[in-house]
Coordinates of C-alpha atoms and ligand atoms in Angstrom, one line a residue:
M219 CA 0.0 0.1 0.0
S220 CA 1.3 3.5 -0.9
K221 CA 2.0 5.8 1.9
E222 CA -0.7 8.2 0.6
K223 CA -3.3 5.4 0.4
K224 CA -2.4 4.2 4.2
T225 CA -2.9 7.9 5.5
E226 CA -6.4 8.1 3.8
K227 CA -7.3 4.8 5.5
D228 CA -6.0 5.9 8.8
L229 CA -8.0 9.2 8.4
K230 CA -11.1 7.2 7.6
E231 CA -10.7 4.8 10.5
K232 CA -10.1 7.8 12.9
K233 CA -13.2 9.5 11.5
T234 CA -15.7 6.6 12.1
K235 CA -14.1 6.0 15.6
S236 CA -14.5 9.5 16.6
S237 CA -18.1 9.8 15.1
K238 CA -18.8 6.2 17.2
K239 CA -17.7 8.1 20.1
E240 CA -19.5 11.2 19.4
K241 CA -22.8 9.2 19.0
K242 CA -22.2 7.6 22.2
E243 CA -22.1 10.9 23.9
L244 CA -24.9 12.4 22.0
F245 CA -27.5 9.5 22.0
A246 CA -29.7 8.6 25.1
E247 CA -28.5 5.0 25.6
Y248 CA -30.1 2.9 28.3
P249 CA -28.1 -0.3 28.7
N250 CA -28.9 -3.6 29.8
L251 CA -27.6 -4.0 33.3
W252 CA -26.8 -7.5 33.2
E253 CA -24.4 -6.6 30.4
S254 CA -23.2 -3.4 31.8
R255 CA -22.6 -4.0 35.3
S256 CA -19.8 -5.8 37.4
R257 CA -19.8 -9.3 38.9
D258 CA -20.1 -7.8 42.5
D259 CA -23.1 -5.9 41.4
I260 CA -24.8 -9.1 40.0
D261 CA -24.0 -11.1 43.3
H262 CA -25.5 -8.2 45.3
T263 CA -28.6 -8.6 43.1
M264 CA -29.1 -12.1 43.6
A265 CA -28.8 -11.9 47.3
F266 CA -31.1 -8.9 47.7
A267 CA -33.6 -10.7 45.6
E268 CA -33.7 -13.6 47.8
E269 CA -34.3 -11.4 50.9
Y270 CA -37.3 -9.6 49.1
M271 CA -38.8 -12.9 48.1
A272 CA -38.7 -14.2 51.7
F273 CA -40.3 -11.1 52.8
L274 CA -43.0 -11.0 50.1
D275 CA -44.0 -14.5 51.0
I276 CA -45.1 -13.6 54.7
S277 CA -46.5 -10.1 53.6
K278 CA -49.1 -10.6 50.9
T279 CA -51.6 -8.2 52.3
E280 CA -51.2 -4.4 53.7
R281 CA -51.8 -5.7 57.2
E282 CA -49.1 -8.4 57.0
F283 CA -46.6 -5.9 55.3
V284 CA -47.2 -3.4 58.1
K285 CA -46.6 -6.1 60.9
N286 CA -43.4 -7.4 59.3
A287 CA -42.0 -4.1 58.6
I288 CA -42.7 -2.8 62.2
E289 CA -40.9 -5.9 63.4
A290 CA -37.9 -5.3 61.0
L291 CA -38.0 -1.5 62.1
T292 CA -38.0 -2.3 65.8
D293 CA -35.0 -4.6 65.5
K294 CA -33.1 -1.7 63.9
G295 CA -33.9 0.5 66.9
F296 CA -37.0 2.3 65.7
V297 CA -39.7 3.2 68.1
D298 CA -43.1 4.6 68.1
I299 CA -43.1 8.2 67.6
D300 CA -45.7 8.6 70.4
T301 CA -43.1 7.5 73.1
K302 CA -40.8 10.5 72.0
K303 CA -41.5 14.1 73.5
A304 CA -38.7 15.4 71.3
L305 CA -36.6 14.2 68.4
K306 CA -32.9 14.7 67.6
S307 CA -30.6 13.6 64.8
G308 CA -30.2 9.9 64.5
D309 CA -33.6 9.1 66.2
K310 CA -35.6 6.6 64.6
V311 CA -39.6 6.5 64.7
F312 CA -42.5 5.1 63.1
S313 CA -46.3 5.3 63.3
S314 CA -48.8 2.6 62.1
I315 CA -51.8 4.0 60.1
K316 CA -54.7 1.7 61.2
G317 CA -52.4 -1.2 60.8
K318 CA -52.8 -0.8 57.1
G319 CA -50.4 2.0 56.3
L320 CA -47.1 3.0 57.9
M321 CA -45.0 6.1 58.4
F322 CA -41.3 6.0 59.5
A323 CA -38.2 8.2 59.7
V324 CA -34.7 8.6 60.6
V325 CA -34.1 12.1 61.8
G326 CA -31.4 14.2 60.0
K327 CA -28.9 16.9 61.2
E328 CA -30.6 19.7 59.3
D329 CA -33.3 22.0 60.4
A330 CA -36.8 20.6 60.2
F331 CA -38.0 23.6 58.1
K332 CA -35.4 22.7 55.5
G333 CA -37.7 19.7 54.5
F334 CA -37.6 16.0 54.4
N335 CA -36.5 13.4 52.0
I336 CA -39.6 11.1 51.4
L337 CA -40.0 7.5 49.8
G338 CA -43.8 6.7 49.1
A339 CA -44.9 3.2 48.0
H340 CA -48.2 1.5 48.3
I341 CA -48.6 -1.9 50.0
D342 CA -52.3 -3.0 48.8
S343 CA -52.3 -5.2 45.7
P344 CA -55.3 -6.3 43.5
R345 CA -57.2 -9.1 45.0
L346 CA -60.5 -10.6 45.8
D347 CA -62.3 -9.5 49.1
L348 CA -65.1 -11.3 50.7
K349 CA -68.7 -9.9 50.5
P350 CA -70.5 -9.2 53.8
N351 CA -72.6 -12.3 53.5
P352 CA -70.1 -14.4 51.7
L353 CA -71.0 -18.0 52.6
Y354 CA -73.4 -20.1 50.7
E355 CA -74.3 -23.6 49.5
E356 CA -75.3 -24.5 46.1
D357 CA -75.9 -28.1 44.8
E358 CA -74.1 -29.3 47.9
L359 CA -70.9 -27.5 47.5
V360 CA -70.0 -24.3 49.5
F361 CA -68.5 -21.2 48.5
F362 CA -67.5 -17.6 49.5
K363 CA -68.8 -14.9 47.4
T364 CA -66.3 -12.0 46.7
H365 CA -66.0 -8.5 45.4
Y366 CA -62.9 -7.9 43.5
Y367 CA -60.6 -5.1 44.6
G368 CA -58.5 -3.1 42.1
G369 CA -58.1 -3.6 38.4
I370 CA -58.0 -7.3 37.6
K371 CA -58.6 -9.5 34.5
K372 CA -61.3 -11.6 36.2
Y373 CA -60.6 -14.8 34.1
Q374 CA -56.9 -14.8 35.5
W375 CA -58.3 -15.8 39.1
T376 CA -59.8 -19.0 38.0
T377 CA -58.1 -22.5 38.4
I378 CA -55.2 -21.1 40.5
P379 CA -54.5 -22.1 44.1
L380 CA -55.9 -19.4 46.5
A381 CA -55.3 -18.4 50.1
I382 CA -57.4 -16.6 52.7
H383 CA -55.8 -13.8 54.8
G384 CA -57.4 -11.2 56.9
V385 CA -59.0 -10.3 60.4
I386 CA -62.2 -11.1 61.9
M387 CA -63.3 -8.9 64.8
K388 CA -65.1 -11.3 67.4
K389 CA -68.1 -10.3 69.3
D390 CA -66.0 -10.5 72.6
G391 CA -63.8 -7.6 70.9
T392 CA -60.8 -9.7 70.1
K393 CA -59.3 -9.7 66.9
L394 CA -58.8 -13.0 64.9
E395 CA -56.1 -13.1 62.4
I396 CA -56.5 -15.7 59.7
C397 CA -54.1 -17.0 57.2
V398 CA -55.1 -20.3 55.4
G399 CA -53.5 -21.8 52.3
E400 CA -49.8 -20.6 52.7
K401 CA -48.2 -23.4 54.6
D402 CA -47.2 -26.6 52.5
D403 CA -49.8 -28.8 54.2
D404 CA -52.5 -26.0 54.5
P405 CA -55.7 -26.4 52.2
I406 CA -55.9 -24.1 49.3
F407 CA -59.2 -22.5 47.9
Y408 CA -60.3 -22.5 44.3
I409 CA -62.4 -20.9 41.7
S410 CA -63.5 -23.3 39.0
D411 CA -63.8 -22.6 35.2
L412 CA -65.7 -24.7 32.4
L413 CA -63.9 -27.7 30.6
P414 CA -63.0 -26.7 27.0
H415 CA -65.3 -29.8 25.9
L416 CA -68.4 -27.5 27.0
G417 CA -66.7 -24.2 26.6
S418 CA -67.4 -23.4 22.9
E419 CA -70.1 -20.8 23.7
Q420 CA -68.1 -19.4 26.6
M421 CA -64.9 -19.1 24.5
S422 CA -66.9 -17.0 21.9
Q423 CA -67.5 -14.3 24.4
K424 CA -65.3 -11.3 25.2
A425 CA -62.5 -11.7 27.6
N426 CA -64.3 -9.2 30.0
E427 CA -67.4 -10.8 29.9
F428 CA -67.1 -14.7 30.1
I429 CA -66.0 -14.4 33.7
K430 CA -68.0 -11.8 35.6
G431 CA -67.7 -10.3 39.0
E432 CA -70.5 -12.4 40.4
D433 CA -68.9 -15.6 39.0
L434 CA -65.4 -15.2 41.3
N435 CA -66.9 -17.5 44.0
V436 CA -64.5 -19.4 45.9
M437 CA -64.9 -23.1 46.8
I438 CA -64.3 -23.8 50.4
G439 CA -66.2 -27.0 51.2
A440 CA -67.6 -30.2 49.7
S441 CA -68.7 -32.5 52.6
K442 CA -71.3 -33.1 55.1
L443 CA -71.7 -34.2 58.7
P444 CA -72.4 -38.0 58.9
E445 CA -76.2 -38.8 58.6
D446 CA -77.1 -35.1 57.9
D447 CA -79.6 -34.9 55.2
S448 CA -81.1 -31.6 56.1
S449 CA -81.0 -28.6 53.9
N450 CA -77.8 -26.6 53.7
A451 CA -76.0 -29.5 55.5
C452 CA -72.6 -28.7 53.4
K453 CA -72.9 -25.1 54.6
Y454 CA -73.7 -26.2 58.1
A455 CA -70.6 -28.5 58.2
I456 CA -68.3 -25.7 57.2
L457 CA -69.8 -23.2 59.7
K458 CA -69.4 -25.8 62.5
L459 CA -66.1 -26.4 61.4
L460 CA -65.3 -22.5 61.5
N461 CA -67.1 -22.2 64.8
N462 CA -65.0 -25.1 66.4
E463 CA -61.5 -23.7 64.9
Y464 CA -62.2 -19.9 65.4
G465 CA -65.2 -19.4 67.5
I466 CA -67.1 -17.5 64.8
D467 CA -70.4 -17.6 63.0
E468 CA -71.8 -16.5 60.0
K469 CA -72.7 -12.8 61.0
D470 CA -69.0 -12.2 62.1
F471 CA -68.0 -11.9 58.4
V472 CA -70.1 -8.8 58.1
S473 CA -67.4 -6.7 59.8
A474 CA -64.3 -8.7 58.6
E475 CA -61.8 -7.7 56.3
I476 CA -60.9 -11.0 54.5
E477 CA -58.8 -11.1 51.2
I478 CA -58.4 -13.8 48.8
V479 CA -54.9 -13.8 47.3
P480 CA -52.9 -16.4 45.3
A481 CA -51.3 -19.1 47.2
M482 CA -48.2 -19.1 45.1
K483 CA -44.9 -18.3 46.7
A484 CA -42.4 -16.2 44.9
R485 CA -40.1 -18.1 42.5
D486 CA -37.3 -17.6 40.3
V487 CA -38.1 -17.3 36.6
G488 CA -36.0 -18.7 33.9
F489 CA -32.9 -21.1 33.9
D490 CA -30.7 -18.0 34.5
R491 CA -32.8 -17.0 37.5
A492 CA -32.8 -13.5 36.3
L493 CA -36.6 -12.7 36.9
I494 CA -39.0 -13.2 39.9
A495 CA -42.6 -14.1 39.5
A496 CA -44.9 -13.5 42.5
Y497 CA -48.1 -12.1 43.7
G498 CA -48.1 -8.3 44.6
H499 CA -45.0 -7.1 43.1
D500 CA -47.2 -4.0 42.5
D501 CA -46.2 -2.2 44.7
K502 CA -44.1 -4.3 47.4
V503 CA -41.4 -4.4 44.7
C504 CA -41.0 -0.6 45.5
A505 CA -42.0 -0.8 49.2
Y506 CA -39.6 -3.3 50.3
P507 CA -36.4 -1.4 48.8
A508 CA -37.8 1.8 50.1
L509 CA -38.0 0.0 53.4
M510 CA -34.3 -1.2 53.2
A511 CA -33.1 2.2 51.9
L512 CA -34.6 3.9 55.0
M513 CA -33.2 1.2 57.3
A514 CA -29.8 1.8 56.1
Q515 CA -29.7 5.3 57.3
E516 CA -28.0 6.1 60.6
A517 CA -27.6 10.0 60.8
P518 CA -28.5 11.5 57.3
A519 CA -28.2 15.1 56.6
R520 CA -31.8 15.6 56.0
T521 CA -34.5 13.7 57.9
C522 CA -35.5 10.7 55.8
V523 CA -39.2 9.4 55.7
C524 CA -40.7 6.3 54.3
M525 CA -44.7 6.3 53.6
L526 CA -46.3 3.0 52.9
S527 CA -49.9 3.5 52.0
D528 CA -53.2 1.3 51.5
K529 CA -56.0 1.7 49.2
E530 CA -53.8 3.0 46.1
E531 CA -55.6 0.3 43.9
I532 CA -58.9 1.8 44.5
G533 CA -58.1 5.5 44.5
S534 CA -56.0 6.0 48.0
Y535 CA -59.3 6.9 49.7
G536 CA -60.2 5.9 53.3
N537 CA -58.3 6.9 56.4
S538 CA -55.5 4.5 55.3
G539 CA -55.3 5.6 51.8
A540 CA -52.6 8.1 50.7
Q541 CA -55.3 10.8 50.7
S542 CA -55.7 10.7 54.2
R543 CA -54.6 13.3 56.7
L544 CA -53.1 10.8 59.0
Y545 CA -50.1 10.4 56.8
E546 CA -49.6 14.2 57.0
N547 CA -50.2 14.0 60.8
F548 CA -47.1 12.1 61.2
L549 CA -45.1 14.6 59.1
V550 CA -46.5 17.6 61.4
E551 CA -45.6 15.7 64.4
L552 CA -42.1 14.8 63.0
F553 CA -41.7 18.4 62.2
A554 CA -42.8 19.7 65.6
K555 CA -40.7 17.1 67.7
I556 CA -37.6 18.0 65.7
N557 CA -38.3 21.7 65.7
G558 CA -39.0 21.9 69.5
G559 CA -42.7 22.9 69.1
Y560 CA -45.2 23.3 66.3
D561 CA -45.2 26.3 64.1
E562 CA -47.5 26.6 61.2
L563 CA -45.4 28.6 58.7
G564 CA -42.3 26.6 59.6
Y565 CA -44.3 23.3 59.0
R566 CA -45.5 24.7 55.6
K567 CA -42.0 25.7 54.7
C568 CA -40.7 22.2 55.6
I569 CA -43.2 20.7 53.3
A570 CA -42.3 23.2 50.6
N571 CA -38.6 22.3 50.8
T572 CA -39.4 18.5 50.9
K573 CA -38.6 16.2 48.1
M574 CA -40.3 12.9 47.4
L575 CA -40.0 9.9 45.3
S576 CA -43.6 8.3 44.4
T577 CA -42.1 4.7 44.3
D578 CA -44.4 2.8 42.3
V579 CA -44.2 0.4 39.5
S580 CA -44.9 0.7 35.9
N581 CA -45.4 -1.7 33.0
A582 CA -42.5 -3.3 31.6
F583 CA -42.4 -3.6 27.7
D584 CA -43.7 -7.0 26.5
P585 CA -42.6 -8.1 23.0
K586 CA -45.7 -10.1 22.9
Y587 CA -47.8 -7.1 23.2
A588 CA -45.6 -4.5 21.7
N589 CA -48.4 -2.7 19.8
V590 CA -49.7 -1.0 23.2
S591 CA -46.5 0.8 23.9
D592 CA -44.3 3.4 22.2
K593 CA -41.2 1.5 22.0
R594 CA -39.0 4.7 22.2
N595 CA -40.9 5.7 25.4
T596 CA -41.6 2.7 27.4
A597 CA -39.6 1.0 30.2
Y598 CA -37.8 -2.3 29.6
L599 CA -36.8 -5.2 32.1
N600 CA -33.3 -5.0 33.1
K601 CA -32.7 -1.5 32.3
G602 CA -33.0 -0.1 36.0
V603 CA -35.3 2.0 37.7
K604 CA -38.1 3.9 35.7
M605 CA -38.3 7.5 36.1
E606 CA -41.6 8.8 35.1
K607 CA -42.1 12.6 34.8
Y608 CA -45.9 12.3 34.5
T609 CA -48.6 9.5 34.6
G610 CA -52.2 9.9 33.6
A611 CA -54.5 9.0 30.8
R612 CA -56.2 10.9 27.9
G613 CA -54.1 13.8 27.5
K614 CA -52.2 13.4 30.9
S615 CA -55.5 13.7 32.8
G616 CA -54.8 13.1 36.5
A617 CA -51.1 13.4 35.9
S618 CA -48.6 14.9 38.7
D619 CA -46.3 16.3 36.3
A620 CA -42.8 16.6 38.0
N621 CA -41.0 19.9 37.7
S622 CA -38.0 20.0 35.2
E623 CA -35.7 21.7 37.9
F624 CA -36.5 18.8 40.3
F625 CA -36.4 16.0 37.8
A626 CA -33.0 17.0 36.4
S627 CA -31.5 17.6 40.0
I628 CA -32.3 13.7 40.6
L629 CA -30.6 12.8 37.4
R630 CA -27.5 14.7 38.2
I631 CA -27.3 12.7 41.5
F632 CA -27.9 9.6 39.9
A633 CA -25.1 10.4 37.2
E634 CA -22.7 11.4 40.2
N635 CA -23.5 8.1 41.9
D636 CA -23.3 5.9 39.0
I637 CA -27.1 4.9 39.3
P638 CA -28.5 3.7 35.9
W639 CA -32.0 4.7 35.1
Q640 CA -34.6 4.6 32.3
T641 CA -37.8 6.4 31.5
G642 CA -41.0 5.8 29.5
E643 CA -44.8 6.2 29.7
L644 CA -47.3 3.6 30.7
G645 CA -48.5 2.6 27.0
K646 CA -49.1 4.5 23.9
V647 CA -50.8 8.0 24.1
D648 CA -54.2 6.6 23.4
A649 CA -53.8 3.2 24.7
G650 CA -54.9 3.9 28.4
G651 CA -52.8 5.0 31.2
G652 CA -52.8 5.0 35.2
G653 CA -52.1 7.1 38.2
T654 CA -50.2 6.9 41.6
I655 CA -50.0 8.4 44.9
S656 CA -47.8 11.3 43.6
A657 CA -50.8 13.8 42.8
Y658 CA -52.0 13.6 46.6
L659 CA -48.5 14.6 48.0
A660 CA -47.7 17.0 45.4
K661 CA -50.9 18.9 46.6
L662 CA -49.5 19.4 49.9
G663 CA -46.7 21.3 47.9
M664 CA -43.8 19.0 48.0
E665 CA -41.6 18.0 44.8
V666 CA -42.6 14.7 43.7
I667 CA -41.7 12.5 40.8
D668 CA -42.8 8.6 40.1
C669 CA -39.8 6.3 40.1
G670 CA -40.1 2.5 40.2
V671 CA -39.6 -1.0 39.0
P672 CA -41.2 -2.1 35.5
V673 CA -43.4 -5.2 36.0
L674 CA -44.5 -7.8 33.5
S675 CA -48.3 -8.9 33.5
M676 CA -48.8 -6.1 36.0
H677 CA -52.1 -6.6 38.0
A678 CA -52.1 -10.4 37.3
P679 CA -52.2 -12.8 40.1
Y680 CA -48.6 -13.9 39.5
E681 CA -46.4 -10.8 38.0
V682 CA -42.9 -10.7 37.1
I683 CA -40.0 -8.2 37.8
S684 CA -36.3 -8.5 36.9
K685 CA -33.8 -9.1 39.8
I686 CA -31.3 -6.5 38.6
D687 CA -34.0 -3.7 38.3
L688 CA -35.1 -4.3 41.9
Y689 CA -31.4 -4.2 43.2
F690 CA -30.8 -1.0 41.2
T691 CA -34.0 0.4 42.4
Y692 CA -32.9 -0.2 46.1
L693 CA -29.8 1.9 45.2
A694 CA -31.6 4.8 43.4
Y695 CA -33.9 5.2 46.4
K696 CA -30.9 5.1 48.8
C697 CA -28.9 7.6 46.7
F698 CA -32.0 9.9 46.5
I699 CA -32.8 10.1 50.3
E700 CA -29.0 10.4 51.1
N701 CA -28.2 13.1 48.4
I702 CA -31.2 15.0 47.3
K703 CA -31.3 18.7 48.7
Ligands
MN811 MN1 -49.0 0.5 42.0
MN812 MN1 -51.5 -1.2 40.7

């Protein structure tokens, strides 16, 4: 090759190389974390996932999550805020919201009026609740009637193992806690479906019609007492059994809170064990890393708070839902006890200076159903925590649109701390949408943005997430509360 030609080739190579480098700098790239992270990160990912799965298996309902979280917090030195007259840096406090929501905090070094750093998730998940008069017998089988809670595809709840969790307040005022269907030798409960041999008419109906709300009746018994040929003998046998076991009768169900949830445990998915299938990832897959991020704090600069709320799946109503004043009461008390007394303007300044991540899940892109998402604006499995500037539906309606200044300040902190993130919307513009608790907290005046783990088959009885997304979401939450100002 002549010298001239060689220089020409060198120049060409140099040019491609520099344009490649420039492209990398200019283009938004969201790498797959399994490929881009270290062996150490992956070891931590696998260990963190195991702890999450164990916690999830014993925390399927909001009440159970609260109970187990308080146990973990108490072990770490957190005490009920009621037991403290004043709070100083390093103090750790919690407050149960009716046993179905939870607020907890680690007090920071800075003055309270400078604001708090908050992580807020919800701990209720879609499920079937018992009706007030649930028990009936039909053709010598006994059932519980249910009313579904949250957005479900009804047909997904048939022919899967179900468990019964909840509380029954007995006539003597004692509270009975029930959990049947989770232990290996427990019975499970079941909703039947039609055999395909006789299902041709059913199969020709629309998917939202062929299993109706009134069809979600859970089979709970099928026997009789010996030599009882009276009417309702099967229902009688079950009631007698329940009375012997728990000391309850049929009317005790009226005031009870009984939830029917899938009896499946969290399991690894795939030969590589990269994913987790479980009930209730929405939103415990954000609540758990938020809990862990808070528990990792000893004496943070700003006071760090975690809010775990109930009723998100039905609009965050009620006094345990995120719209309830009880959550704000904790913030007021926290402020007053750090500040050495309540001062209205000081508190309002504190909230105006408060920064929050609304830590809720979003849908993960599913190549099987690619047409509902904008591929350039959707979250993917394995690309880390999803930062969502706005949610909403039909023209962003109902969205809490995070301020650009606040959003960018988080991204700067993530960049400084090597925290990967991705972004996206919940589906194509006209495909649908959804909401989170962010709007209710933003209303108080704090800065809020949605930020959570992408979920496959969201709201199904058995949802799927990526272990590496879970671990890096934990790191993102920890980074946020430790660094945002
Ligand atoms: Mn959610
Ligand atoms: Mn949800």
